[in-house]
Amino acid sequence: MKIKLSFSLSFVIVSMLFLFSCANENKTQTGNDDEKIANKEHPKLILTAQGVKDIRAQLGTIPIFDKSLEAVKEEVDAEIEAGIEVPIPKDYSGGYTHSRHKQNWFVLYKAGLLYQILDDEKYAKYVKDMLMEYEALYKTLPLHPKTRSYARGKLFWQCLNDSNWLVYVSQAYDCIYNYLTEEERNKLETNLFRPFADHISVDSPQFYQRVHNHSTWGNAAVGMIGLVMDDEELINRALYGIKDLKLDTTKKDDDGGFLNKDGKAGFLANIEEPFSPDGYYNEGPYYQRYAMYPFLVFAEGLHNVKPELKIFEYKEGVLLKSINALLNLSDADGDFFPLNDGQKGMSYYTNALVTAVDVSYHFGDQDPGLLSIAKQQDKVLLDDSGLAVALGIKNGNEKPFTKKSINLSDGPEGKQGGVGILRNQDIELVFKYASQGSSHGHYDKLSYSLYEKGEEVIQDYGLSRFVNIEQKGGGNYLKENKTWAKQTIAHNTVTQNETSHFTGKYDIGSLHHSDLQYFSSDNDNVQVVSAIEKNAYPGTTMLRTMAIIKDEDFEKSFVLDIMKVTSATANQYDFPFYYFGQVLQTNFKYNSPEILKPLGSKNGYQHLYLEGSGKASDENTKFSWFSNDKFYSLTTVTNTKDELIFARIGANDPEFNLRRDPALILRAKKSKNRTFVSVIESHGSYSAVSESALNSKSNIKDIKTVLDSDAYTAISITTINGKTKLFITANTNTSKEVKHNVKIDDKNYEWSGSYYFN
Amino acid sequence: MKIKLSFSLSFVIVSMLFLFSCANENKTQTGNDDEKIANKEHPKLILTAQGVKDIRAQLGTIPIFDKSLEAVKEEVDAEIEAGIEVPIPKDYSGGYTHSRHKQNWFVLYKAGLLYQILDDEKYAKYVKDMLMEYEALYKTLPLHPKTRSYARGKLFWQCLNDSNWLVYVSQAYDCIYNYLTEEERNKLETNLFRPFADHISVDSPQFYQRVHNHSTWGNAAVGMIGLVMDDEELINRALYGIKDLKLDTTKKDDDGGFLNKDGKAGFLANIEEPFSPDGYYNEGPYYQRYAMYPFLVFAEGLHNVKPELKIFEYKEGVLLKSINALLNLSDADGDFFPLNDGQKGMSYYTNALVTAVDVSYHFGDQDPGLLSIAKQQDKVLLDDSGLAVALGIKNGNEKPFTKKSINLSDGPEGKQGGVGILRNQDIELVFKYASQGSSHGHYDKLSYSLYEKGEEVIQDYGLSRFVNIEQKGGGNYLKENKTWAKQTIAHNTVTQNETSHFTGKYDIGSLHHSDLQYFSSDNDNVQVVSAIEKNAYPGTTMLRTMAIIKDEDFEKSFVLDIMKVTSATANQYDFPFYYFGQVLQTNFKYNSPEILKPLGSKNGYQHLYLEGSGKASDENTKFSWFSNDKFYSLTTVTNTKDELIFARIGANDPEFNLRRDPALILRAKKSKNRTFVSVIESHGSYSAVSESALNSKSNIKDIKTVLDSDAYTAISITTINGKTKLFITANTNTSKEVKHNVKIDDKNYEWSGSYYFN
C-alpha cells in the first residue's frame, strides 16, 4: 500500500517537473525543437548525438578511451572478417548456438558504436546485414527446442537470454537507425523487434510480469527497443508491466521462487522492491551485478530520451546508491562476496561494473574514487559516460576508492535486516542478517565469512554451479545447489538439530528476516555488528555479535564472535568453521576413522564426510591452521561435553560437483541455552623461499565468558603475556545513547553505547 | 678410480698454474708483496679489499645495489636497536632459540658487510660484541639437548645448522678481522671458531666425512673459517676430508641414506660425486638450491684466497654449469620442480639463488640472461659479484633468460640417467629417469610432472614436510614422507602389483638408474624424450616416450605419452594422473561409494581413498577436468577390462599431514605387456568475470596404437575434424643417424632419426 502511494506521488512530481526539463536536458542544435523532435535524433539511447560529437573531438587524446576503442575495433574487425553467423537455435548455455547468438549481440552493439564514433559505414552495413539475417530467421522460429526453462525464448533456451540480446541490440539499432531506410526499419521493427519484444513480455508473462532480475532484463529490453522505436506502448509496458494482467500469485519458477506473489511488475517496481534505500539488492551482489546492466542502461536511455522521468532520482537516487553498495560488497581484490547464490571470482572487473562505474561517475557526483576503479578496470564505455571517465582520468582527478566498514539495510524500506561489513586493517568480515534474498537466497541467518587481503579465511561456499560450462549440468544450477549450497550447515552459523533454518522452506524463509541490534564503526580500533534472529528455529533465538578488534598486543586485528543461542527446549547445535588449508595443531584429542562416512543423511549433512571427532577441551578449545602462507588460530569457549568434528565436503557427490573443502564443527548436544564465543586470529607468515615461519602461534592464553545474562554478555581475552581485555556487548537496549552499568566480579563497568571494550 | 686420476691430474695442473697466478689475481697495493702477504689482507674471503674500494666508489649510482644495501641496513639497524640475544640452545627448528641463532648468523654476516661498505664502526662493534657473547656461551655448551639428529650440534639440534652458522659467521669475522686486536682474535679463534670447526668435523665424522649436502655445509664451514684464520690444516680438512679417517661404510643416516658407502669425503669429493657433468645435482633442485650456497661461497673464498686451485674450473667448470642447470630446473614462475624431496614454492627468488646468479655472472662469462633474473630477484649480494651484476644492469646489458628444452644427465660421469625437460609454448614437462637421488630420492622411475605457465597440471606431490613450521613434527620430515611421498603410487608412473619400485628399498634403488633412449629438441614443434627402466621391477621393462607436440590443428601444444611395459609375468599395473581441480566429464560409467575406504594397506595405497571406480570404455577413455580457469582433457587407449579409479590422498592421515589432492588411476589387471598411450590436452579458458567458457572440449576424436613391436610403437591421433597425425617412436636403434623403414597398414614410412611425426 505504502509503496503504491509513493509510486503515485513520484509520478505527480515527475509530471510537474516535466515542464522544466526540456530546457536543461538533451539540447539539440536547433534549440527550439520540441522534445518530440529531439527524440527523433539518433543515436539518443546511450550514446547521444552530442556525445558522438564530443568523443570525436577528443579522440586520440584520451588514453583509456582510445585504448578501449582500439580493443573493440580489433574485436569487431575480426568478426567482420570472419563473417556473419546466425545459426538456428539448438543448444543450452555453453553450447554452440547459444554462444554464437550471445557473441552476436555483443558484436552488434559494438559495431553500432564504432559506426557512430569512427563514422565508418562498414560497421553500419555489418549491423544491418546481421539484423536482416535475424529478421529472416526470427520470423520462422518456434519456441527454442530445449524445454528446461519456465519461460522458453526463441533464440535462446530461456527468455532471459532473449532479453539480454534485445537490450544490446536495441543500442545497435539506435546507432544505425539513421543509416537505414524507412523501409528497412519497418521490416526490422515489424518482423523482428516488435514480435521479439512481445514474445518476452505478453507471450511470457511468467517471466516478464514480476519482480525478479529476469524481469528487469525483460523490462529493459522492451523499454529500450521502445525508446529507439519511439513506441509509447512498449515504453509503458517496460515501466509498469503488462497492462491489466493478473497472474496466479501462488506459482513458482525453476528456482523455487514465487512467480508473482504480490502482483507487482515493470521496471519501476523492479527498482522499488529489491533495492533497499542503501542500495543493497535483495538477492546479493552476484545477482545485483547481473541485474545492474539492464537497470543502468535502461535508466540511461530513460534519462536521455525521457528526462522528465528523472529516473536517477527515483527512490532517493537508489540506482546510483546501489552502485556504491555493490562496490562495497567486494573484497580487497574487487571480488564480490558470494552471498546467497554467487559464483566466486565475479568481480568489479566484469563489464557490467564498467558500465556501473562509468554511469555512476557521469550521472552521479563525479566521485574521484570511481576513477581509480575505472583505471583498474582499464577500460571505459564507448559512450558519453565513458568519455566523462576518460577525461576525469586524463585530468588527474583520480583518488583511491576506500572501502570502510559499512552497514547495508535490506528490504524495500530498509527494514528487513541487512548486511554488515567490518573492515579493519587487512581483515574483512561480512555478516549477513538479511531477508531470504528471493529465490537465490540461502538458509544462512547470521552467517559470516572472513577475508584477509582479499583471500578467504573462513569461507562462504557460494553456489554449486559452473556458470556456462556446458559439461557441468549444461552450465546451470546443479542439484547440489539445493542439497548442499543453500543448506544451513554449509554456512558459518548455527544449525539446530541437523535441520536448516525455516526447515529449508522458501515460503517460510520469505516471511522473515533478522534484525539489526547495532552497528558501530565510529571507533577505528573496534568495529562491531550485532543482530538477532527469532524465526529460523521456532522457540529458539540467536543473537550474534561480531567484532574486529585492533589491539596493540596483537600483531593483526582479530575477530571476536559471540553467538548467543537461547531456546525453550534442549537441542543439538552445530557451529562450523569453514577454514582453508592445512591443520597445524589442536589442543584436543580426536579419533580419525579409517573409513569415511557421511555425517548425516539430509539437509546438507549427507554431503559432509566425518574425518575425525573428539571431545573438546575444558574451557578453551584451540585449533590452528595454515593457509596462503599465513597462520590462523581459533580459540573457542568449550566444555568437556562438547564435540569437535573434522568434516570435509564431498560425500554423496557422484558427479564431483562439490569442492573437497574442510570444516571444523563444534557440536553441543542437549543444550538449551548456549553462547558460542570464539576468537579468530590471523598471525605471522611463512615464506616458501626463505623457509622461515614468523609468529606462527596464537597470542591468546584464554578467553572466558565472564558474564552472560539477558542484558549483557561479557568476554575476557587474556594474551600469552598476561594482559587481559574485556568486551561487553549489550543484548538489549543497544542504542548508542544508552548508559550502562554492569558489575562483574565485584567491579563496576560504566559506559555509554552498545558495547564496552578495554 | 677414474675420479682419483682426474683429481691428481687437476692437482698437477693447479700446481703448475700456481706460478702464474700471483700476477693476475688478488693484487695488493704494494705490488711486490708475495701471495702469503696478500692473504693477510682482510676482507679477502667473499668481499675483497679491492671490491670494497670499487663498491664505495660506485655507491649511489648503482640502483639495485643501493636498494639491496638500504634493505640490509634497515634490517641490521633494527637488530642493533633491539639488542643482542644469544640464548642457551634448547629448541628444534621453528622454536625460539633455533630461530634466534639462525637470525643471528644472518645479522652478523650482514653487519660485517655494512662495516666494510659503509666504513661505520658501529657495525664492527656489534659483530664483535655478539661474537664475544658466542665465545662466552660456546665454551660452556654441551651437545644440544634435543636428541633426534644423527649428528647433534651445539647451537642447534643438528650439526648441519651449526655449519650454516659458521659459513655465514666466517664472512662476518673476515669483515671485522682487522678491526679486532690480535688478542681478541686469539680469544675468538681459540674458544669459538676452532672448537666449533672441530665439533662439526672431527667430532662429528658421521656428518662431516661423506658425500652429502650436509657435509658440503660442514666442509665449507670448516674451510671458510680456515681461509679467514689462514689455517692450512682446516683448509685441507675442508677440501679433502678428515685425514686418515675411515668410517663404517654400512651405516645409515636419519633419512635412510648410507653415511659413507665409498669412503669419499671433503669439498672436492662433494663436487665430484653429486654433480653430473651437465651440472645436475643428484638429490634434485630443492637440495641443490640448499647446497648451492656453501658450494659457491666456499668456492668464491677459494678463488679469492687460493686462486691457484682454480676452483671454478674444477671438473670442467661444473659449479657454474650447475647454476645454469638449476635455473633450468624451474618452471615459468621460477619455482623449482619438486623432484625427490622438494618443498613446493622454493624458487630462484631464494637468497641462495641470488648468490648463485651473482656468482655465475661474475665468475662465469657474464651471461646477460642472468641479469634479467637478478632484476626479477630485485637484489644483489653486497660484494664484488653483486657489484658486477649491478653494473651490468645499470649499463643495460640485460637480456631475457630463455629456458628451452634441456636434457640433464645424472651421475658423476653423466651415465646414470637424467632429467629431461620439454618446453613448448606454455607447456613444460619434466621427465625423470635419473638415479635414486641419494637419501632424498623417491621411487619414481620414469615419472613426470606437467606445467602450464608455471601452474601445475599433472603434479608431483613433492615432500611431506612443513619446513621450519614447528607445529608439524618440529618442522622436520613427517612420517608420511616415507609412507606416501616417496612411494611409487604417489607419482605419475607405473606401479606394479601395488609395490613400489625396488620394493621401496633404498639399498636396491641406489644400485640402479634408468637410461636415456633419446632426447630430441631440434624440431621446434616436436620435443621428445625417451628412456628405459629395467630394474625397478625385476622381469619387467618400462620404456617411456614423452613428447610435446605443437600442431596447427590444436589450440595449444599437447602431450603424447607412450609407456610400454613388458613383463615375463602377468601383473597389475596402476597408472595414475595426479590432476588438480574439478572433474568435468568422463566417457565411462563409474560407481561412487557412499563410504570411502583406503585403496590398499601399504606402499602408499593406504593413503588413497577410493572415490569412484568403473570399467574403461573400449578403445579410448576420456576424462576432462577444469583447473585454474583452464580446461584439460585426457584421452587414453583402453580396453573394457581396464578399470578406472577416482582416488584422493588423505586416508590414514590422522594428523592431516597430507593434502587432499585427487588422482585418476588407470588400472590394468593380469597384464604381461601393456603399452599405455595417452594424450593430455590443455585447451580453452574460463573467465569468472565474463563467465564465458572458450574451447572447453577436447580436440581429439580418437587415438590408436597402430603398431607396437619391439622395435617401434606407432600412434595415430585423429582430431574432431578428421585430420590424422602419426607418431612413430623407435624403441631400439634410437640414435639420430639411423634410417628407419616401417610398414603400417600397407603403407611405408621412411625416416632418419629417433622418431617420426607427420
PDB file of N, CA and C in Angstrom, chain B residues 423-461:
ATOM      1  N   ARG B 423      59.951 -28.236 -23.315  1.00  0.00           N
ATOM      2  CA  ARG B 423      59.229 -26.961 -23.251  1.00  0.00           C
ATOM      3  C   ARG B 423      58.726 -26.600 -24.630  1.00  0.00           C
ATOM      4  N   ASN B 424      57.478 -26.241 -24.707  1.00  0.00           N
ATOM      5  CA  ASN B 424      56.897 -25.886 -25.993  1.00  0.00           C
ATOM      6  C   ASN B 424      55.740 -24.942 -25.726  1.00  0.00           C
ATOM      7  N   GLN B 425      55.833 -23.760 -26.255  1.00  0.00           N
ATOM      8  CA  GLN B 425      54.865 -22.696 -25.919  1.00  0.00           C
ATOM      9  C   GLN B 425      54.785 -22.604 -24.395  1.00  0.00           C
ATOM     10  N   ASP B 426      53.598 -22.681 -23.830  1.00  0.00           N
ATOM     11  CA  ASP B 426      53.488 -22.506 -22.377  1.00  0.00           C
ATOM     12  C   ASP B 426      53.530 -23.819 -21.601  1.00  0.00           C
ATOM     13  N   ILE B 427      53.727 -24.918 -22.312  1.00  0.00           N
ATOM     14  CA  ILE B 427      53.688 -26.238 -21.671  1.00  0.00           C
ATOM     15  C   ILE B 427      55.106 -26.696 -21.320  1.00  0.00           C
ATOM     16  N   GLU B 428      55.262 -27.169 -20.085  1.00  0.00           N
ATOM     17  CA  GLU B 428      56.553 -27.708 -19.645  1.00  0.00           C
ATOM     18  C   GLU B 428      56.334 -29.098 -19.081  1.00  0.00           C
ATOM     19  N   LEU B 429      57.148 -30.029 -19.500  1.00  0.00           N
ATOM     20  CA  LEU B 429      57.053 -31.384 -18.987  1.00  0.00           C
ATOM     21  C   LEU B 429      58.409 -31.778 -18.408  1.00  0.00           C
ATOM     22  N   VAL B 430      58.393 -32.283 -17.193  1.00  0.00           N
ATOM     23  CA  VAL B 430      59.622 -32.683 -16.518  1.00  0.00           C
ATOM     24  C   VAL B 430      59.609 -34.192 -16.399  1.00  0.00           C
ATOM     25  N   PHE B 431      60.547 -34.823 -17.022  1.00  0.00           N
ATOM     26  CA  PHE B 431      60.570 -36.286 -17.093  1.00  0.00           C
ATOM     27  C   PHE B 431      61.815 -36.771 -16.360  1.00  0.00           C
ATOM     28  N   LYS B 432      61.585 -37.647 -15.387  1.00  0.00           N
ATOM     29  CA  LYS B 432      62.689 -38.059 -14.507  1.00  0.00           C
ATOM     30  C   LYS B 432      63.081 -39.499 -14.795  1.00  0.00           C
ATOM     31  N   TYR B 433      64.302 -39.678 -15.260  1.00  0.00           N
ATOM     32  CA  TYR B 433      64.807 -41.041 -15.495  1.00  0.00           C
ATOM     33  C   TYR B 433      66.186 -41.150 -14.853  1.00  0.00           C
ATOM     34  N   ALA B 434      66.292 -40.536 -13.678  1.00  0.00           N
ATOM     35  CA  ALA B 434      67.578 -40.360 -13.010  1.00  0.00           C
ATOM     36  C   ALA B 434      67.938 -41.541 -12.121  1.00  0.00           C
ATOM     37  N   SER B 435      69.033 -41.386 -11.386  1.00  0.00           N
ATOM     38  CA  SER B 435      69.402 -42.385 -10.383  1.00  0.00           C
ATOM     39  C   SER B 435      68.573 -42.126  -9.123  1.00  0.00           C
ATOM     40  N   GLN B 436      68.867 -42.875  -8.062  1.00  0.00           N
ATOM     41  CA  GLN B 436      67.992 -42.832  -6.891  1.00  0.00           C
ATOM     42  C   GLN B 436      67.896 -41.447  -6.255  1.00  0.00           C
ATOM     43  N   GLY B 437      68.939 -40.625  -6.401  1.00  0.00           N
ATOM     44  CA  GLY B 437      68.857 -39.290  -5.822  1.00  0.00           C
ATOM     45  C   GLY B 437      69.206 -39.282  -4.360  1.00  0.00           C
ATOM     46  N   SER B 438      70.103 -40.203  -3.999  1.00  0.00           N
ATOM     47  CA  SER B 438      70.613 -40.204  -2.636  1.00  0.00           C
ATOM     48  C   SER B 438      69.461 -40.396  -1.640  1.00  0.00           C
ATOM     49  N   SER B 439      69.684 -40.008  -0.397  1.00  0.00           N
ATOM     50  CA  SER B 439      68.682 -40.330   0.623  1.00  0.00           C
ATOM     51  C   SER B 439      67.396 -39.537   0.448  1.00  0.00           C
ATOM     52  N   HIS B 440      67.429 -38.502  -0.387  1.00  0.00           N
ATOM     53  CA  HIS B 440      66.200 -37.737  -0.614  1.00  0.00           C
ATOM     54  C   HIS B 440      65.451 -38.181  -1.868  1.00  0.00           C
ATOM     55  N   GLY B 441      65.885 -39.306  -2.443  1.00  0.00           N
ATOM     56  CA  GLY B 441      65.258 -39.768  -3.672  1.00  0.00           C
ATOM     57  C   GLY B 441      63.893 -40.400  -3.438  1.00  0.00           C
ATOM     58  N   HIS B 442      63.082 -40.348  -4.478  1.00  0.00           N
ATOM     59  CA  HIS B 442      61.768 -41.003  -4.456  1.00  0.00           C
ATOM     60  C   HIS B 442      61.796 -42.211  -5.397  1.00  0.00           C
ATOM     61  N   TYR B 443      60.865 -43.131  -5.169  1.00  0.00           N
ATOM     62  CA  TYR B 443      60.807 -44.334  -6.007  1.00  0.00           C
ATOM     63  C   TYR B 443      59.895 -44.046  -7.186  1.00  0.00           C
ATOM     64  N   ASP B 444      60.402 -43.281  -8.102  1.00  0.00           N
ATOM     65  CA  ASP B 444      59.548 -42.716  -9.158  1.00  0.00           C
ATOM     66  C   ASP B 444      60.207 -42.787 -10.522  1.00  0.00           C
ATOM     67  N   LYS B 445      60.681 -43.969 -10.864  1.00  0.00           N
ATOM     68  CA  LYS B 445      61.327 -44.130 -12.165  1.00  0.00           C
ATOM     69  C   LYS B 445      60.369 -43.770 -13.308  1.00  0.00           C
ATOM     70  N   LEU B 446      60.880 -43.011 -14.227  1.00  0.00           N
ATOM     71  CA  LEU B 446      60.129 -42.603 -15.431  1.00  0.00           C
ATOM     72  C   LEU B 446      58.848 -41.835 -15.103  1.00  0.00           C
ATOM     73  N   SER B 447      58.844 -41.154 -13.985  1.00  0.00           N
ATOM     74  CA  SER B 447      57.695 -40.319 -13.652  1.00  0.00           C
ATOM     75  C   SER B 447      57.847 -38.948 -14.324  1.00  0.00           C
ATOM     76  N   TYR B 448      56.762 -38.217 -14.311  1.00  0.00           N
ATOM     77  CA  TYR B 448      56.823 -36.883 -14.911  1.00  0.00           C
ATOM     78  C   TYR B 448      55.872 -35.967 -14.168  1.00  0.00           C
ATOM     79  N   SER B 449      56.037 -34.684 -14.399  1.00  0.00           N
ATOM     80  CA  SER B 449      55.017 -33.725 -13.986  1.00  0.00           C
ATOM     81  C   SER B 449      54.863 -32.717 -15.111  1.00  0.00           C
ATOM     82  N   LEU B 450      53.701 -32.067 -15.121  1.00  0.00           N
ATOM     83  CA  LEU B 450      53.347 -31.221 -16.263  1.00  0.00           C
ATOM     84  C   LEU B 450      52.916 -29.856 -15.764  1.00  0.00           C
ATOM     85  N   TYR B 451      53.392 -28.830 -16.432  1.00  0.00           N
ATOM     86  CA  TYR B 451      53.101 -27.463 -16.037  1.00  0.00           C
ATOM     87  C   TYR B 451      52.570 -26.665 -17.229  1.00  0.00           C
ATOM     88  N   GLU B 452      51.747 -25.703 -16.908  1.00  0.00           N
ATOM     89  CA  GLU B 452      51.361 -24.720 -17.924  1.00  0.00           C
ATOM     90  C   GLU B 452      51.538 -23.334 -17.322  1.00  0.00           C
ATOM     91  N   LYS B 453      52.349 -22.530 -17.929  1.00  0.00           N
ATOM     92  CA  LYS B 453      52.626 -21.173 -17.433  1.00  0.00           C
ATOM     93  C   LYS B 453      52.945 -21.160 -15.941  1.00  0.00           C
ATOM     94  N   GLY B 454      53.711 -22.112 -15.504  1.00  0.00           N
ATOM     95  CA  GLY B 454      54.105 -22.136 -14.098  1.00  0.00           C
ATOM     96  C   GLY B 454      53.075 -22.737 -13.166  1.00  0.00           C
ATOM     97  N   GLU B 455      51.911 -23.138 -13.703  1.00  0.00           N
ATOM     98  CA  GLU B 455      50.916 -23.793 -12.852  1.00  0.00           C
ATOM     99  C   GLU B 455      50.986 -25.303 -13.063  1.00  0.00           C
ATOM    100  N   GLU B 456      50.766 -26.043 -11.976  1.00  0.00           N
ATOM    101  CA  GLU B 456      50.835 -27.500 -12.078  1.00  0.00           C
ATOM    102  C   GLU B 456      49.584 -28.032 -12.770  1.00  0.00           C
ATOM    103  N   VAL B 457      49.783 -28.859 -13.770  1.00  0.00           N
ATOM    104  CA  VAL B 457      48.661 -29.504 -14.443  1.00  0.00           C
ATOM    105  C   VAL B 457      48.570 -30.951 -13.955  1.00  0.00           C
ATOM    106  N   ILE B 458      49.663 -31.679 -14.079  1.00  0.00           N
ATOM    107  CA  ILE B 458      49.781 -33.021 -13.508  1.00  0.00           C
ATOM    108  C   ILE B 458      50.912 -32.903 -12.494  1.00  0.00           C
ATOM    109  N   GLN B 459      50.576 -33.053 -11.228  1.00  0.00           N
ATOM    110  CA  GLN B 459      51.541 -32.694 -10.209  1.00  0.00           C
ATOM    111  C   GLN B 459      52.441 -33.842  -9.760  1.00  0.00           C
ATOM    112  N   ASP B 460      53.623 -33.463  -9.316  1.00  0.00           N
ATOM    113  CA  ASP B 460      54.461 -34.322  -8.490  1.00  0.00           C
ATOM    114  C   ASP B 460      54.165 -33.871  -7.059  1.00  0.00           C
ATOM    115  N   TYR B 461      53.888 -34.817  -6.164  1.00  0.00           N
ATOM    116  CA  TYR B 461      53.437 -34.422  -4.823  1.00  0.00           C
ATOM    117  C   TYR B 461      54.466 -33.588  -4.064  1.00  0.00           C
TER     118      TYR B 461
END
